[in-house]
Coordinates of C-alpha atoms and ligand atoms in Angstrom, one line a residue:
X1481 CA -9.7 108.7 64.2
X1482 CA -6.6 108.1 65.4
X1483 CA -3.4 105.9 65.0
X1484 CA -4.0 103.6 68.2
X1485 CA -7.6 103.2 67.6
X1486 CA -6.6 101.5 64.3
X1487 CA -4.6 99.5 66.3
X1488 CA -1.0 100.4 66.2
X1489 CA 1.3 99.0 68.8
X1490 CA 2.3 102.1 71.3
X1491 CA 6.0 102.1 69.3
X1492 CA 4.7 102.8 66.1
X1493 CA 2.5 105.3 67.2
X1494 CA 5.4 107.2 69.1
X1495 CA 7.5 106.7 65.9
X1496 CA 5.0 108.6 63.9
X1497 CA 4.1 110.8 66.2
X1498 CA 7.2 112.0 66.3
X1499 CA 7.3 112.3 62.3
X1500 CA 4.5 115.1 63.4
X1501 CA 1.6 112.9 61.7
X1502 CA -1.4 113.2 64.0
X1503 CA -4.4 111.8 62.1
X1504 CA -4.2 108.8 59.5
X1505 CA -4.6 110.2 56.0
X1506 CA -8.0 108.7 54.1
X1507 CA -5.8 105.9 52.6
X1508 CA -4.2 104.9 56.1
X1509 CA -7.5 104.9 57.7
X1510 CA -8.5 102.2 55.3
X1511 CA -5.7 100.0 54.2
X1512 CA -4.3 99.7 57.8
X1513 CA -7.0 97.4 59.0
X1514 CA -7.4 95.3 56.3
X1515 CA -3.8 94.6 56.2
X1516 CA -3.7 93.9 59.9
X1517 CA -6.2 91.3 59.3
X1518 CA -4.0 89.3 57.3
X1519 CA -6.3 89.9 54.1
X1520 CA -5.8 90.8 50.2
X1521 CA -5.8 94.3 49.2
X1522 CA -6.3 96.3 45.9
X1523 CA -5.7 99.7 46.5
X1524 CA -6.4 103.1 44.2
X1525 CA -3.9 105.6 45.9
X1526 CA -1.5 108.0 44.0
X1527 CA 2.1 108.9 45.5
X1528 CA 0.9 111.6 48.1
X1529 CA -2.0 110.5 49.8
X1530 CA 0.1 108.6 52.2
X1531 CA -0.2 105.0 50.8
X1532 CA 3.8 103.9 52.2
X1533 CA 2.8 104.3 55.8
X1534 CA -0.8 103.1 54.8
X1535 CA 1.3 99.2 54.1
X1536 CA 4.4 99.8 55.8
X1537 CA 2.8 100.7 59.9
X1538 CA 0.9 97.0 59.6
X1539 CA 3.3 95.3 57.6
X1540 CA 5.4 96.8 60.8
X1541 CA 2.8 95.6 63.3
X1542 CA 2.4 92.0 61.7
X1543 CA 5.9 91.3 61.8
X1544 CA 6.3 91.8 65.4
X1545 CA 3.3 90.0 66.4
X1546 CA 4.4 87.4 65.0
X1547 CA 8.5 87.6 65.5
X1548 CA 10.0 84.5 64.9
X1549 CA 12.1 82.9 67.9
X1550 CA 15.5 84.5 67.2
X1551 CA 17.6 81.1 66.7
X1552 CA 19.7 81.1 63.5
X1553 CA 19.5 83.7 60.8
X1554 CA 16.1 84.9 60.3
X1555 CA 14.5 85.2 57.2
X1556 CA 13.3 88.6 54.8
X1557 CA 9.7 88.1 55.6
X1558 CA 8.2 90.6 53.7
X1559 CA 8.9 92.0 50.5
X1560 CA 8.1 95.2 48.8
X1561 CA 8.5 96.0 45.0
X1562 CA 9.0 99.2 43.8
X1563 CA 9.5 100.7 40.2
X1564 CA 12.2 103.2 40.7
X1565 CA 14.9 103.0 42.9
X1566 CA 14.5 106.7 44.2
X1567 CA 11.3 105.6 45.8
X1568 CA 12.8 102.5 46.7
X1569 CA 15.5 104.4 48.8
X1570 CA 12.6 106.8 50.1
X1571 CA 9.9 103.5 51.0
X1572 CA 13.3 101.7 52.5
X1573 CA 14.1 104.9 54.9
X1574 CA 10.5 105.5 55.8
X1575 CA 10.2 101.5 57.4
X1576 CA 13.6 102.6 59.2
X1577 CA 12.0 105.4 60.6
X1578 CA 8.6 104.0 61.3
X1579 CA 10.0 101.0 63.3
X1580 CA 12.6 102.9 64.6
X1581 CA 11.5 101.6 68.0
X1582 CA 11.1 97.9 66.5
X1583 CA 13.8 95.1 66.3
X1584 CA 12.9 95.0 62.6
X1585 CA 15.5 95.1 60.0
X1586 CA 15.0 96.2 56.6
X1587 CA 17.3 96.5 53.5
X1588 CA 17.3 98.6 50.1
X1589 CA 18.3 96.6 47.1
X1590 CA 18.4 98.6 43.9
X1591 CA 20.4 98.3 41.0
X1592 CA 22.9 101.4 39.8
X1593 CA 25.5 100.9 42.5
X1594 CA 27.6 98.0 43.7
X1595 CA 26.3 94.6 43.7
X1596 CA 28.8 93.4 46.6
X1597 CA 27.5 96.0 49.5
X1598 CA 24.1 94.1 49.1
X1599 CA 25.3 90.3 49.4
X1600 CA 27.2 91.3 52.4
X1601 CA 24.6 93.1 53.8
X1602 CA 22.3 90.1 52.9
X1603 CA 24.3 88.0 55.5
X1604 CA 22.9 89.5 58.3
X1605 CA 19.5 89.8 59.5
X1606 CA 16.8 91.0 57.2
X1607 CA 13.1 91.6 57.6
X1608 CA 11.6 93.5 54.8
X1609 CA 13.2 93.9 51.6
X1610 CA 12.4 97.2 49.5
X1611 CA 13.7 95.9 46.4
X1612 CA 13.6 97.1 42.4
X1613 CA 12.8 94.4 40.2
X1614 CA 15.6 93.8 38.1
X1615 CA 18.6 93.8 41.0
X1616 CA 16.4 91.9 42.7
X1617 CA 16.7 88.7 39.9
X1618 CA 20.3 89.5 39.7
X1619 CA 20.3 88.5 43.1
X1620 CA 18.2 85.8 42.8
X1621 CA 20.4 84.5 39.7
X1622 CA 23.6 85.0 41.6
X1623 CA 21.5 82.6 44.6
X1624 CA 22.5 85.6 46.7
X1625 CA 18.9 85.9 47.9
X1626 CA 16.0 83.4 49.8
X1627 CA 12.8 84.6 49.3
X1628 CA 11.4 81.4 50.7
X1629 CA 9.9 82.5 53.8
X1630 CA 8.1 85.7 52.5
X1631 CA 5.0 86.2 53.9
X1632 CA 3.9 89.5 52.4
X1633 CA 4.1 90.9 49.2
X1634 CA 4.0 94.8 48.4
X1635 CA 3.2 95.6 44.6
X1636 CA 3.9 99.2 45.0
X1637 CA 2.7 101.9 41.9
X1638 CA 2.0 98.4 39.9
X1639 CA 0.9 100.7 37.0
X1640 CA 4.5 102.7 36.9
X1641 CA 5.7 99.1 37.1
X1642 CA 3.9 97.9 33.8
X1643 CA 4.5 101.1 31.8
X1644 CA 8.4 100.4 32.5
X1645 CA 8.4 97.2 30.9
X1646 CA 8.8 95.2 34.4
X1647 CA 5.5 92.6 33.9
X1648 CA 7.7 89.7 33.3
X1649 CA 10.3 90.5 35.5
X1650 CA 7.6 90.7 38.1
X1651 CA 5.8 87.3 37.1
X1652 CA 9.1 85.4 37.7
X1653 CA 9.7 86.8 40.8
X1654 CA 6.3 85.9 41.9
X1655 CA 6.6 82.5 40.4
X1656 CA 9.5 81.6 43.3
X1657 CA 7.3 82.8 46.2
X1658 CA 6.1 81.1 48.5
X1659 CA 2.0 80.3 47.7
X1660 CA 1.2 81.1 50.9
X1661 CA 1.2 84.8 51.5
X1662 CA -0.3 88.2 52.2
X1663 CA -0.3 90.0 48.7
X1664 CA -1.2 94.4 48.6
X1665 CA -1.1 95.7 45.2
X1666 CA -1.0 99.9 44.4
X1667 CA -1.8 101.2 41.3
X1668 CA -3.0 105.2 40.7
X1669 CA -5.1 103.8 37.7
X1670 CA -6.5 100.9 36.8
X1671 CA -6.2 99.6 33.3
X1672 CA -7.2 96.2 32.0
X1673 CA -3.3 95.0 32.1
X1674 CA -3.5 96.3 36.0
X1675 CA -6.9 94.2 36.6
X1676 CA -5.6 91.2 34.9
X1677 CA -2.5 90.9 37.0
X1678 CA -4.7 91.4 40.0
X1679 CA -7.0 88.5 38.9
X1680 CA -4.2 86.4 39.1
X1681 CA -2.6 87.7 42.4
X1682 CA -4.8 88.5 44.8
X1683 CA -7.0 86.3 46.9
X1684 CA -10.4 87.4 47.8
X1685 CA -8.8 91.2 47.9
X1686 CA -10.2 94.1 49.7
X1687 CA -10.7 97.0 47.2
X1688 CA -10.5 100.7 48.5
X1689 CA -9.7 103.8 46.5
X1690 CA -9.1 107.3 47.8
X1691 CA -9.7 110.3 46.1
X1692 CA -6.9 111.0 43.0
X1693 CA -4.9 113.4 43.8
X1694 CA -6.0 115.6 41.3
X1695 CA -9.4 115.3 43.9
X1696 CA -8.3 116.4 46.7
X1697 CA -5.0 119.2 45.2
X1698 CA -6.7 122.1 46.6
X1699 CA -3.4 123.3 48.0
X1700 CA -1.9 123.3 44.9
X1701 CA -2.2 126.4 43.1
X1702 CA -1.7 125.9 39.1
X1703 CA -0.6 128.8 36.8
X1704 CA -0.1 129.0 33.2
X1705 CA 2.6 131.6 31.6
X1706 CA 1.7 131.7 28.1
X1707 CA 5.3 132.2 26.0
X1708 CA 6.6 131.3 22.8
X1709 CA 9.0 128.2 22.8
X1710 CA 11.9 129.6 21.9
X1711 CA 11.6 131.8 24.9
X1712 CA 10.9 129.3 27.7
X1713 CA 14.2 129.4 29.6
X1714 CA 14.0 133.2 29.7
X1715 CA 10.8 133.0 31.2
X1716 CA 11.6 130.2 33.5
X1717 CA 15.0 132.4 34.6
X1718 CA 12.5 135.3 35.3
X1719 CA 10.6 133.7 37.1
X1720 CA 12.9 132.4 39.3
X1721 CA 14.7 135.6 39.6
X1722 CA 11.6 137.6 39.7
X1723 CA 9.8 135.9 42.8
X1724 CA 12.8 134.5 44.0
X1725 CA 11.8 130.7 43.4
X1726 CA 14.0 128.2 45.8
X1727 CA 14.2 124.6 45.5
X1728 CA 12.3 124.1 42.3
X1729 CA 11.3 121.1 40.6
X1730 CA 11.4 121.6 36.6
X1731 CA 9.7 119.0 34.3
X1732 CA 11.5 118.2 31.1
X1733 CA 10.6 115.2 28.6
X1734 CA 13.7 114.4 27.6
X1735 CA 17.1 113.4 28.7
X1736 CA 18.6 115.9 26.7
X1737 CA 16.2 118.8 27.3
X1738 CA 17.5 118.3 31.0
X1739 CA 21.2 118.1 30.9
X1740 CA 20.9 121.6 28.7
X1741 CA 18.4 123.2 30.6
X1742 CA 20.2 122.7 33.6
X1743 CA 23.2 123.8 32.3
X1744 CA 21.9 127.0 31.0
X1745 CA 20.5 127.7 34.4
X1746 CA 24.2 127.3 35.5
X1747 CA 24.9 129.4 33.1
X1748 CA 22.7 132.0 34.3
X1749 CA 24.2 131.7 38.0
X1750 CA 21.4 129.6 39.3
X1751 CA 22.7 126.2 40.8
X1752 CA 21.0 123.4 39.0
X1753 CA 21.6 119.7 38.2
X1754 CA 19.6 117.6 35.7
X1755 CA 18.8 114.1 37.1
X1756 CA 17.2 111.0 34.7
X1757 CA 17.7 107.9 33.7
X1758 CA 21.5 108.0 32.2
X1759 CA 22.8 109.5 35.4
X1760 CA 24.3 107.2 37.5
X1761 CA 22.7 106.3 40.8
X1762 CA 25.1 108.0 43.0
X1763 CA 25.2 111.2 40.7
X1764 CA 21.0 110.7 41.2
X1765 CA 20.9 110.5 44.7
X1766 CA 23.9 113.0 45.5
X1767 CA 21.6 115.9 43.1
X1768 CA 18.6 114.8 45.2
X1769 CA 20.3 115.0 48.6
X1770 CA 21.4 118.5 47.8
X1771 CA 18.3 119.6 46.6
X1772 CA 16.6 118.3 49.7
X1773 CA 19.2 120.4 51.7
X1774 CA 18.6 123.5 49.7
X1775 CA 21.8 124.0 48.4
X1776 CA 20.5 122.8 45.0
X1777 CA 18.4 125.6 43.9
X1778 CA 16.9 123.7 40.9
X1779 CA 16.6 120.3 40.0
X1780 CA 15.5 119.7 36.4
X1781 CA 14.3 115.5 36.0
X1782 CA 12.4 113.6 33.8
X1783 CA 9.6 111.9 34.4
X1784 CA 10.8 108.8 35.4
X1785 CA 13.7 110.1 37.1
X1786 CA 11.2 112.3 39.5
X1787 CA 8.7 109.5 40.2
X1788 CA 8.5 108.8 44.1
X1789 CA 10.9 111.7 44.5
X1790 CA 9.1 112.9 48.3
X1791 CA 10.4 116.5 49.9
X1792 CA 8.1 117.5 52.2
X1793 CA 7.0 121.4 51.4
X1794 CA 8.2 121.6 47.9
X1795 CA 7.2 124.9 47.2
X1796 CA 7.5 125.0 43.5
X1797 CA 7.1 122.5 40.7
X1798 CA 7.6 123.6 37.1
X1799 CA 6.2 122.1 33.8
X1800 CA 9.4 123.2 31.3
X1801 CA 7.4 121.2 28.8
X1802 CA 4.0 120.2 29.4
X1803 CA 4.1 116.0 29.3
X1804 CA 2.7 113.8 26.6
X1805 CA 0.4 111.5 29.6
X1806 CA -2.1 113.8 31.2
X1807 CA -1.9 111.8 34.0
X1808 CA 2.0 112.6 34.3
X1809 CA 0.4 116.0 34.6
X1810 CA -1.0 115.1 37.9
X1811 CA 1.7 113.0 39.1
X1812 CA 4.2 115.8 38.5
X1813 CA 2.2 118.8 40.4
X1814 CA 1.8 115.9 43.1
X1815 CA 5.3 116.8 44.1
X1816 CA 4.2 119.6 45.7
X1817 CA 1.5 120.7 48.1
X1818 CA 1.8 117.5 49.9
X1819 CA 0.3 116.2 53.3
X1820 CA -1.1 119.8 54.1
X1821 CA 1.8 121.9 53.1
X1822 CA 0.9 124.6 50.1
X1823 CA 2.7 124.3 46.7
X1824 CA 2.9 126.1 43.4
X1825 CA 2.7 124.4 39.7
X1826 CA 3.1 126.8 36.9
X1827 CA 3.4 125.6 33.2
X1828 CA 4.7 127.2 30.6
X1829 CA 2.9 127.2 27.9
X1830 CA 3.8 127.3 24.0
X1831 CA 1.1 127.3 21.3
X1832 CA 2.6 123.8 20.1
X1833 CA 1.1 122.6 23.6
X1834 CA -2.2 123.8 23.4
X1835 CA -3.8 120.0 23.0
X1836 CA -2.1 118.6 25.4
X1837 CA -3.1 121.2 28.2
X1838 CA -6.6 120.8 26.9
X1839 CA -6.4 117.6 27.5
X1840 CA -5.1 118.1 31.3
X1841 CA -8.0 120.5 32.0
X1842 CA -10.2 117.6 30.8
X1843 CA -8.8 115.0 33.3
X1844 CA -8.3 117.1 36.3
X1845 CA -11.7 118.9 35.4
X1846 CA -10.3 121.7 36.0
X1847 CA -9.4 125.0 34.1
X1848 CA -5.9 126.3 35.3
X1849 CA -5.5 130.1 35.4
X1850 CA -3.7 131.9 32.9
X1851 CA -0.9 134.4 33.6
X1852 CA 0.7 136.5 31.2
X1853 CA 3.8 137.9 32.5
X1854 CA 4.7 141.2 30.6
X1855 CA 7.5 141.1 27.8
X1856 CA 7.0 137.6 27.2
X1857 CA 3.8 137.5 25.5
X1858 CA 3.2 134.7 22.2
X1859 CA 4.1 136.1 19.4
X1860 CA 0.7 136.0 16.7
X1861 CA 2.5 135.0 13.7
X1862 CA 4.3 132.2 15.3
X1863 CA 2.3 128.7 14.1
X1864 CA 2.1 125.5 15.8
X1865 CA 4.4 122.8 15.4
X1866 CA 3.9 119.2 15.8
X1867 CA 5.8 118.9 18.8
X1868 CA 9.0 116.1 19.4
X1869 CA 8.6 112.5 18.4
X1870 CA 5.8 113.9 15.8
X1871 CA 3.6 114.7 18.6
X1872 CA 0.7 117.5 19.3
X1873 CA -1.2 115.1 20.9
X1874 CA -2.5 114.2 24.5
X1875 CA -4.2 110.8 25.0
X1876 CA -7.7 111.6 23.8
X1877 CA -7.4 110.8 20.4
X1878 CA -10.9 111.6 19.5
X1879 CA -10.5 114.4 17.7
X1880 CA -8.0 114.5 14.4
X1881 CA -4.8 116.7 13.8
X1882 CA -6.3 120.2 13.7
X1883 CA -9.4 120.0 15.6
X1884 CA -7.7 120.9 18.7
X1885 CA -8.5 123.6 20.9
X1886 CA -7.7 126.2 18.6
X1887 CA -4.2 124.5 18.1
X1888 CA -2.7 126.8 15.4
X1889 CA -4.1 129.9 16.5
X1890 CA -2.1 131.8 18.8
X1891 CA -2.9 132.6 22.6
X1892 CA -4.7 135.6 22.6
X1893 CA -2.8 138.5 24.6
X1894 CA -4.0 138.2 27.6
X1895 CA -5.2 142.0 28.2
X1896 CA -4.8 143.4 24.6
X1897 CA -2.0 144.2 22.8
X1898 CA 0.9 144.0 25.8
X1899 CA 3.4 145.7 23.9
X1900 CA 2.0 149.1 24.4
X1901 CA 3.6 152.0 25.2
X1902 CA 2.8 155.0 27.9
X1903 CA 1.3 157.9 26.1
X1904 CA 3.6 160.9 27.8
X1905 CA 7.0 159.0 27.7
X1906 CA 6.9 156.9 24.1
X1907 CA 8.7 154.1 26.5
X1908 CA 7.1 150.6 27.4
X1909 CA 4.7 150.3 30.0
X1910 CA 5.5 148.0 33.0
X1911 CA 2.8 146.2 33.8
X1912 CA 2.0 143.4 36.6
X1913 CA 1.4 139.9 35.6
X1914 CA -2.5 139.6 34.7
X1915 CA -4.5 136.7 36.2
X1916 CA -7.3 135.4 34.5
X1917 CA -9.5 133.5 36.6
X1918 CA -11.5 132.2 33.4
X1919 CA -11.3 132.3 29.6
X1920 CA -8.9 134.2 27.8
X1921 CA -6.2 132.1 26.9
X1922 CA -8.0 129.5 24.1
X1923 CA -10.5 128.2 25.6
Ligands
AMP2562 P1 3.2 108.9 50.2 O1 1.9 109.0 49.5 O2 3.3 107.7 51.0 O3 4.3 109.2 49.3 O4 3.2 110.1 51.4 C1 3.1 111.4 51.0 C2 3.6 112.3 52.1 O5 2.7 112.4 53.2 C3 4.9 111.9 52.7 O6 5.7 113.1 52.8 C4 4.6 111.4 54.1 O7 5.7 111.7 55.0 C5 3.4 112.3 54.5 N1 2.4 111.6 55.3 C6 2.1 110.3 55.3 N2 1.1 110.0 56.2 C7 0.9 111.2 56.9 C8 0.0 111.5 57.9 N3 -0.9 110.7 58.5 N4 0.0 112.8 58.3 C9 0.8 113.7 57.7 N5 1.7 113.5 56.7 C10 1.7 112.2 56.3

């Protein structure tokens, strides 16, 4: 299969060609004809699988099959919401670079920086909007914006959109559209809030759904390091140290956990910067840009903050703390080992976070192999905790507080007793990192 037998015009193909994409990833091969039809879709595609050239090479296509005469000031035509503005800015640049070879225009309107750039830049010509939803009613408040003449509409990662609180910002922006329209909806899952708004915006929709990334992450390979809490960011700076980690993503659930752990890594004279939600946007995208460069050797984010966040080859992806959705589990490792290149996801692992990894194994259907790296091995007599915001628990909630896998037991050392000491000299024994393919570490 390839681009042009889907029926890309010659410039698109070229454009991605020279992005070094030769096939169309499952998702492409799919959505691209339906959208070129001019039909509905409801698509199941997680961040990774290629879903943003899957709408944005026919939204591409459409628009200049059907260019409007260029008299006056034409109007945005298509529209595509996004939940964060990282992926916003990311979506935005990929249309540039897609159409590169197109008289399309496209714009990024996200909130965080100055309102003013983006009413000026709304004066000139405009094609396809890549907008968040909240700037986007600012403009629309301010009468800064026509979204009269939209004939398609991009719900992109609808379910990220609905757990961020954006359902009725959403329904009034799709109250002022016009009826008339093309409307593609994303979402990685499917809950009965996702199916409802579908229901009521899609018209005779095509449905296709790729395989979850969780699927199809054979290029991922997943570790678990076993440690006591208090020792995480010891481990984590070994680690780095150790196998000489570079440009690594670390997971943290808060905020707070961030802006300390990234400091301590400072601290320890590795570069890092914490970005999340109470960074400002230009502090957000200047810590991403450096990352992307390199020059950033770590960048520790939240969950929100990292959604969308797309650098191509990111070796390593770090679970500081393992997160309280399973599926954030997926979305996180999803940052690396992406369109063919190989990653690494290690977790560390405290005994307070037992359930919760259970609960990942479950989902993924998976079990993730255990690594005990010497020195750092879970102490016995430490007991689990209930972890922050009186949580040890995943999403299952079928079994009560206590029934977890083995929750207040401690991790077995993997091996035997690991503090042991070399029978000649009376000194510790070095010994490698210990891979177990199966068992051994509570399960
Ligand atoms: P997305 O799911 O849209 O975030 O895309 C995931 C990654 O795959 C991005 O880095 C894209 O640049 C890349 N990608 C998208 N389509 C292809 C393709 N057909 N071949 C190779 N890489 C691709």
């Amino acid at each position: 299969m390839t681009f042009s037998a889907l029926g890309l015009s010659d410039e698109i193909v070229r454009a991605i060609t020279e992005r070094g994409y030769t096939e169309p990833t499952p998702i492409q091969a799919q959505a691209i004809p339906v959208v070129l039809s001019g039909g509905d879709l409801l698509a199941g595609a997680q961040t990774g699988t290629g879903k943003t050239a899957g709408f944005t090479l026919p939204i591409l296509q459409r628009l200049t099959a059907s260019a409007k005469p260029a008299t006056g000031k034409a109007p945005i035509r298509a529209l595509v919401l996004i939940p964060t503005r990282e992926l916003a800015a990311q979506v935005e640049e990929s249309v540039r670079d897609y159409g590169k070879y197109l008289k399309l225009t496209s714009m990024t309107m996200i909130g965080g920086v100055n309102i003013n750039p983006q009413i000026q830049r709304l004066k000139s010509r405009v094609d396809i909007l890549v907008a968040t939803p909240g700037r986007l009613l600012d403009h629309l408040q301010q009468k800064t914006l026509d979204l009269s003449h939209i004939e398609i509409l991009v719900l992109d990662e609808a379910d990220r959109m609905l757990d961020m609180g954006f359902i009725r910002d959403i329904k009034k922006i799709l109250a002022i559209l016009p009826r008339q329209r093309q409307n593609l909806l994303f979402s990685a899952t499917f809950s009965d809030e996702i199916k409802s708004l579908a229901d009521g915006l899609l018209n005779k929709p095509v449905m296709i759904e790729v395989a979850r990334r969780n699927a199809t992450a054979e290029l991922i390979t997943q570790k678990i390091y076993p440690v006591d809490r208090e020792r995480k960011r010891e481990l984590l700076i070994h680690l780095i140290k150790e196998y000489n980690w570079h440009q690594v993503l670390v997971f943290t659930r808060t905020k707070h956990g961030a802006n300390k752990l990234a400091e301590q890594l400072n601290k320890d004279d590795i570069p890092a910067l914490a970005i999340h939600g109470n960074k400002s946007q230009a502090a957000r995208t200047r810590a991403l840009a450096e990352f992307k460069s390199g020059k950033l050797q770590v960048l520790v984010a939240t969950d929100i903050a990292a959604r969308g966040i797309d650098i191509i080859e990111l070796p390593h992806v770090v679970n500081f703390e393992m997160p309280h959705v399973s599926e954030d589990y997926v979305h996180r490792i999803g940052r690396t080992g992406r369109a063919g290149s190989e990653g690494e996801a290690s977790s560390l692992v405290c005994i307070d976070e037992h359930k919760l990894l259970w609960d990942i194994e479950r989902l993924t259907k998976r079990e993730i192999p255990v690594v005990q790296i010497p020195g750092f091995e879970p102490d016995p007599r430490i007991k689990a905790e209930p972890i922050l915001n009186g949580q040890n628990r995943g999403q299952g909630g079928d079994r009560k507080q206590g029934q977890g896998r083995n929750r207040t037991r401690a991790a077995p050392r993997a091996g035997g007793d690991q503090r042991r000491t070399s029978a000649t000299t009376g000194k510790p024994v070095a010994r490698k990192p210990v891979i177990h393919r199966s068992g051994g570490y509570n399960r």
